[in-house]
C-alpha cells in the first residue's frame, strides 16, 4: 500500500502522545535520577555539589551504613522472589487449567471470581491478613486454639518464618488473578484438534499437558515469569503494612530501604543511587531469564530439525540400504514393488 505524506503525518500524530509520555514520565525522571545520584543531594538543603561516584562507593563498600541497608534489603527482596514466584506461576496455571475444563457457561463466572482480588488495594489486603493472622484475637490463631492444634497463640507477623509465610500468602491471594487471566487466554488459543488427535492415540492427561499444552503456552509462560519477577522486586506495601519490615528488618524490601535512606536519613543522592542499582539488578536478572528461555527454545528447535532430518533420511534410504548415499529413484521403485 502506497503511503502519501499526509498519511505519514497522520501516523506520526498518533505516535506523539506515546513519545511525550515516554519523555516526560520515563526518560526525564531516569536522567534526573542519574544526575541526582552523582551529587550530594539532601531533601532538607538541596544540592551540595558534584561528588561523582561517591554515593555508589558508599553503597558497595562493605560494613558501611548504606551498604548494610542495601545488602540486607536486597537479600530480603531476593528471598521474597524465591518464595513467591513459584506459587504465583504454578497456582495461577493450575487455576487456568481448571477454568479451561469448565463448561462455557461457568468459565466467565469463575474467571471473574478469581480475578476480583487483583482489583483490591494493598491497604485492604493488608488489613484483611492482619485480621486473619493477628497474634491476639486473630482468626487463624482462634481457630487453631479452639481445635487444639496449638497451645499458645503464634506471633505470625512478629516471628520468622511466619512473617514471610503471611506476606507470601497475602501476595499470592492478591495478585494471582492477573497471571491466571493471561494463562486462560493462552489456553484458549491452543488448537483443540491437537487434543482430539491425542485422545484418538490414547494419550494420557499428563502427556497431553506436557507435549501439547506446555509448548503452545511457552511464550506466555516466559512473559508471566519475567513480569512476576519484576513485580516481586517491587515489594513494598505488604511488608510495610503487615510486618513493618520486621522482625529485626528481616522483611524490609529494597524499596523500603530506599525510602528509609531518602526520608529517614535525608540522603536523596544515596537513595537515587540505590534505586539505579536496583534497576540494574532487575535488568540483569530479567536478561538472564530471557537468555535462558531463548537458548532452551533454540536447542529444542535444533533438536526438532535434527529429528526431522533423521526421519526424512530414514524414509529415503530405507532399512536395507546401509550406504551413505541417498537411494535413487529406481531403488525406491524396486523397494515399493517388493
XYZ file of C-alpha atoms in Angstrom:
338
model
C 0.000 0.000 0.000
C 1.397 3.385 -1.068
C 1.582 5.924 1.749
C 1.333 9.606 0.959
C 2.969 12.335 3.001
C -0.409 13.116 4.542
C -0.936 9.566 5.834
C 2.624 9.506 7.213
C 1.993 12.720 9.143
C -1.302 11.337 10.463
C 0.526 8.228 11.679
C 3.154 10.410 13.333
C 0.432 12.373 15.147
C -0.837 9.137 16.671
C 2.683 8.348 17.937
C 3.234 11.776 19.522
C 1.223 11.060 22.744
C 3.337 7.974 23.420
C 6.577 9.833 22.713
C 5.590 12.684 25.026
C 4.610 10.248 27.795
C 7.879 8.356 27.307
C 9.947 11.545 27.535
C 8.050 13.113 30.449
C 7.349 10.101 32.659
C 10.280 7.750 31.907
C 13.335 9.198 30.215
C 13.396 12.563 32.016
C 12.990 11.079 35.542
C 15.635 8.451 34.726
C 18.190 11.021 33.595
C 17.337 13.282 36.531
C 17.777 10.338 38.913
C 21.206 9.599 37.419
C 22.159 13.272 37.859
C 20.995 13.292 41.491
C 22.930 10.089 42.246
C 26.147 11.851 41.224
C 25.587 14.722 43.669
C 25.443 15.185 47.425
C 21.721 15.845 47.322
C 19.682 16.180 50.514
C 15.971 16.794 50.932
C 16.456 19.490 53.543
C 19.160 21.643 51.920
C 19.142 20.512 48.276
C 22.255 20.041 46.138
C 25.616 20.289 47.928
C 27.734 19.767 44.842
C 29.016 17.141 42.448
C 30.665 14.125 44.113
C 30.925 11.682 41.203
C 30.554 8.009 42.112
C 30.965 8.512 45.866
C 27.354 7.507 46.593
C 27.857 4.241 44.710
C 31.139 3.633 46.521
C 29.449 4.173 49.896
C 26.725 1.671 48.976
C 29.091 -1.004 47.664
C 31.773 -0.647 50.379
C 31.318 -3.471 52.932
C 30.350 -2.713 56.540
C 29.174 0.827 55.892
C 25.757 2.142 56.923
C 24.341 2.323 53.398
C 25.921 -0.974 52.367
C 24.252 -2.750 55.285
C 20.875 -1.221 54.420
C 21.185 -2.033 50.727
C 22.510 -5.575 51.089
C 20.021 -6.530 53.813
C 17.131 -5.157 51.743
C 18.421 -6.886 48.605
C 18.733 -10.206 50.444
C 15.171 -9.896 51.754
C 13.827 -8.998 48.307
C 15.551 -11.970 46.687
C 14.159 -14.193 49.442
C 10.666 -12.931 48.665
C 11.188 -13.590 44.943
C 12.274 -17.187 45.632
C 9.278 -17.779 47.905
C 6.574 -16.015 45.896
C 7.328 -16.506 42.183
C 6.857 -20.330 42.002
C 3.380 -20.348 43.632
C 2.324 -17.258 41.670
C 3.080 -19.106 38.429
C 2.116 -22.693 39.312
C -1.120 -21.940 41.173
C -2.273 -19.468 38.517
C -1.570 -22.076 35.821
C -3.488 -24.693 37.822
C -6.484 -22.379 38.184
C -6.347 -21.590 34.459
C -6.367 -25.306 33.618
C -9.361 -25.841 35.902
C -11.264 -22.965 34.308
C -10.347 -24.176 30.816
C -12.030 -27.527 31.529
C -15.253 -25.984 32.841
C -18.399 -25.619 30.727
C -18.546 -22.365 28.756
C -21.350 -21.002 30.944
C -19.194 -21.269 34.074
C -15.877 -20.065 32.605
C -16.729 -16.381 32.675
C -18.111 -16.568 36.211
C -15.107 -18.289 37.789
C -12.638 -16.228 35.763
C -14.229 -13.098 37.218
C -14.317 -14.516 40.758
C -10.621 -15.414 40.769
C -9.662 -12.061 39.231
C -11.611 -9.933 41.743
C -8.855 -9.995 44.373
C -6.486 -8.256 41.937
C -8.741 -5.190 41.960
C -8.399 -4.725 45.743
C -5.922 -2.174 47.090
C -2.851 -3.285 49.027
C -4.185 -1.446 52.099
C -7.367 -3.534 52.152
C -5.418 -6.747 51.549
C -3.018 -5.961 54.399
C -5.892 -5.123 56.765
C -7.583 -8.411 55.885
C -4.497 -10.511 56.559
C -3.677 -8.627 59.740
C -7.131 -9.624 60.967
C -6.633 -13.230 59.858
C -3.125 -13.638 61.292
C -3.257 -11.293 64.265
C -1.279 -12.522 67.263
C -4.017 -11.589 69.714
C -7.523 -12.471 68.643
C -6.662 -13.283 65.037
C -8.998 -15.635 63.203
C -6.314 -18.251 62.423
C -5.000 -18.300 65.999
C -8.522 -18.637 67.425
C -9.283 -21.458 65.002
C -6.078 -23.351 65.875
C -6.578 -22.819 69.615
C -10.208 -23.980 69.541
C -9.294 -27.130 67.610
C -6.413 -27.897 69.984
C -3.760 -27.774 67.261
C -1.694 -25.225 69.224
C -1.456 -24.482 72.941
C -0.496 -20.793 72.694
C -1.026 -18.091 70.060
C 1.508 -17.804 67.249
C 3.017 -14.403 66.534
C 2.505 -14.676 62.778
C 3.750 -11.194 61.884
C 6.441 -10.869 64.558
C 8.413 -14.119 64.250
C 10.167 -15.879 61.404
C 9.461 -17.884 59.297
C 5.799 -16.999 59.937
C 6.229 -13.385 58.794
C 7.371 -14.446 55.318
C 4.573 -17.006 55.204
C 1.920 -14.338 55.808
C 3.418 -11.921 53.263
C 3.684 -14.610 50.578
C 0.146 -15.896 51.199
C -1.247 -12.355 51.045
C 0.671 -11.604 47.831
C -0.388 -14.834 46.121
C -4.051 -14.314 47.014
C -3.908 -10.670 45.946
C -2.113 -10.891 42.588
C -2.743 -14.416 41.306
C -5.752 -13.336 39.256
C -3.642 -11.404 36.732
C -1.381 -14.359 35.882
C -4.378 -16.687 35.794
C -6.109 -14.461 33.231
C -3.036 -14.497 30.986
C -2.847 -18.301 31.164
C -6.592 -18.644 30.463
C -6.251 -16.536 27.321
C -3.214 -18.586 26.244
C -5.078 -21.872 26.753
C -7.954 -20.590 24.627
C -5.528 -20.281 21.710
C -4.423 -23.941 21.828
C -5.793 -25.858 18.835
C -8.476 -28.310 20.123
C -7.780 -30.606 17.168
C -4.457 -31.498 18.774
C -6.249 -32.769 21.880
C -8.687 -34.754 19.745
C -5.836 -36.397 17.858
C -4.085 -37.194 21.146
C -7.276 -38.754 22.521
C -7.535 -40.983 19.454
C -3.959 -42.143 20.086
C -4.788 -42.873 23.723
C -2.586 -40.150 25.234
C -2.882 -39.581 28.972
C -3.786 -36.228 30.530
C -0.186 -35.687 31.624
C 1.184 -36.380 28.128
C -1.352 -34.002 26.581
C -0.322 -31.325 29.059
C 3.388 -31.963 28.548
C 3.530 -32.296 24.769
C 0.615 -30.106 23.648
C -0.320 -27.531 26.288
C 3.106 -26.514 27.596
C 4.747 -25.987 24.168
C 1.782 -23.934 22.953
C 1.772 -21.626 26.005
C 5.561 -21.385 26.202
C 5.769 -17.739 25.136
C 3.119 -16.525 27.570
C 4.748 -18.598 30.347
C 8.051 -16.784 29.784
C 6.230 -13.460 29.815
C 4.430 -14.343 33.067
C 7.676 -15.443 34.705
C 9.529 -12.242 33.776
C 6.700 -9.900 34.796
C 6.196 -11.795 38.066
C 9.872 -11.439 38.985
C 9.764 -7.712 38.183
C 6.591 -7.280 40.247
C 8.142 -9.175 43.179
C 11.117 -6.805 43.126
C 8.631 -4.008 43.858
C 7.580 -5.470 47.206
C 6.623 -2.594 49.483
C 3.025 -2.305 50.672
C 2.682 -5.806 52.124
C 5.889 -5.586 54.164
C 5.194 -2.036 55.296
C 1.603 -2.609 56.407
C 1.691 -6.230 57.625
C 5.093 -6.643 59.304
C 6.552 -3.096 59.098
C 9.781 -4.667 57.883
C 10.162 -6.846 60.968
C 11.080 -8.854 62.801
C 14.544 -7.278 63.014
C 14.252 -5.850 59.470
C 14.052 -9.379 58.043
C 11.165 -8.471 55.717
C 12.371 -4.979 54.773
C 12.414 -4.789 50.971
C 14.677 -2.781 48.675
C 12.044 -0.091 48.191
C 11.642 0.175 51.972
C 15.417 0.547 52.304
C 15.460 3.283 49.658
C 12.534 5.014 51.360
C 14.303 4.919 54.741
C 17.519 6.282 53.193
C 15.790 9.188 51.477
C 13.251 10.227 54.102
C 14.842 8.826 57.254
C 18.498 9.702 56.618
C 17.836 12.747 54.396
C 20.050 11.281 51.632
C 18.305 11.704 48.286
C 21.554 11.217 46.356
C 22.290 7.868 48.031
C 18.662 6.806 47.634
C 18.779 7.580 43.908
C 21.959 5.533 43.572
C 20.263 2.609 45.364
C 17.273 2.862 43.029
C 19.520 2.781 39.960
C 21.447 -0.211 41.305
C 18.111 -1.923 41.923
C 17.119 -1.242 38.310
C 20.414 -2.654 37.033
C 19.952 -5.831 39.100
C 16.410 -6.227 37.768
C 17.618 -5.828 34.173
C 20.404 -8.388 34.692
C 18.032 -10.973 36.184
C 15.413 -10.335 33.500
C 18.063 -10.563 30.782
C 19.320 -13.885 32.178
C 15.752 -15.234 32.217
C 15.185 -14.185 28.625
C 18.557 -15.560 27.503
C 17.972 -18.925 29.182
C 14.491 -19.250 27.680
C 15.831 -18.252 24.235
C 18.674 -20.774 24.492
C 16.332 -23.580 25.539
C 13.951 -22.717 22.711
C 16.824 -22.699 20.224
C 18.089 -26.091 21.456
C 14.606 -27.584 21.170
C 14.218 -26.167 17.657
C 17.580 -27.589 16.540
C 16.729 -30.933 18.149
C 13.405 -30.976 16.308
C 15.119 -30.196 12.991
C 17.667 -32.940 13.608
C 14.940 -35.467 14.383
C 13.048 -34.429 11.257
C 16.213 -34.725 9.162
C 16.938 -38.219 10.518
C 13.353 -39.264 9.873
C 13.430 -37.931 6.311
C 16.694 -39.689 5.620
C 15.422 -42.946 7.072
C 12.379 -42.858 4.834
C 14.512 -42.070 1.784
C 17.267 -44.597 2.443
C 15.101 -47.425 3.751
C 16.001 -50.136 6.261
C 18.058 -52.289 3.838
C 20.197 -49.542 2.377
C 23.266 -49.075 4.589
C 25.292 -46.859 2.249
C 25.681 -43.160 2.989
C 24.323 -42.064 -0.427
C 20.608 -41.369 -0.853
C 18.576 -44.041 -2.557
C 17.973 -43.473 -6.258
C 14.533 -43.274 -7.798
C 14.934 -46.763 -9.371
C 15.919 -48.287 -5.997
C 12.893 -46.698 -4.319
C 10.596 -48.093 -7.017
C 12.155 -51.543 -6.665
C 11.555 -51.482 -2.867
C 7.953 -50.447 -3.420
C 7.399 -53.358 -5.833
C 8.924 -55.873 -3.442
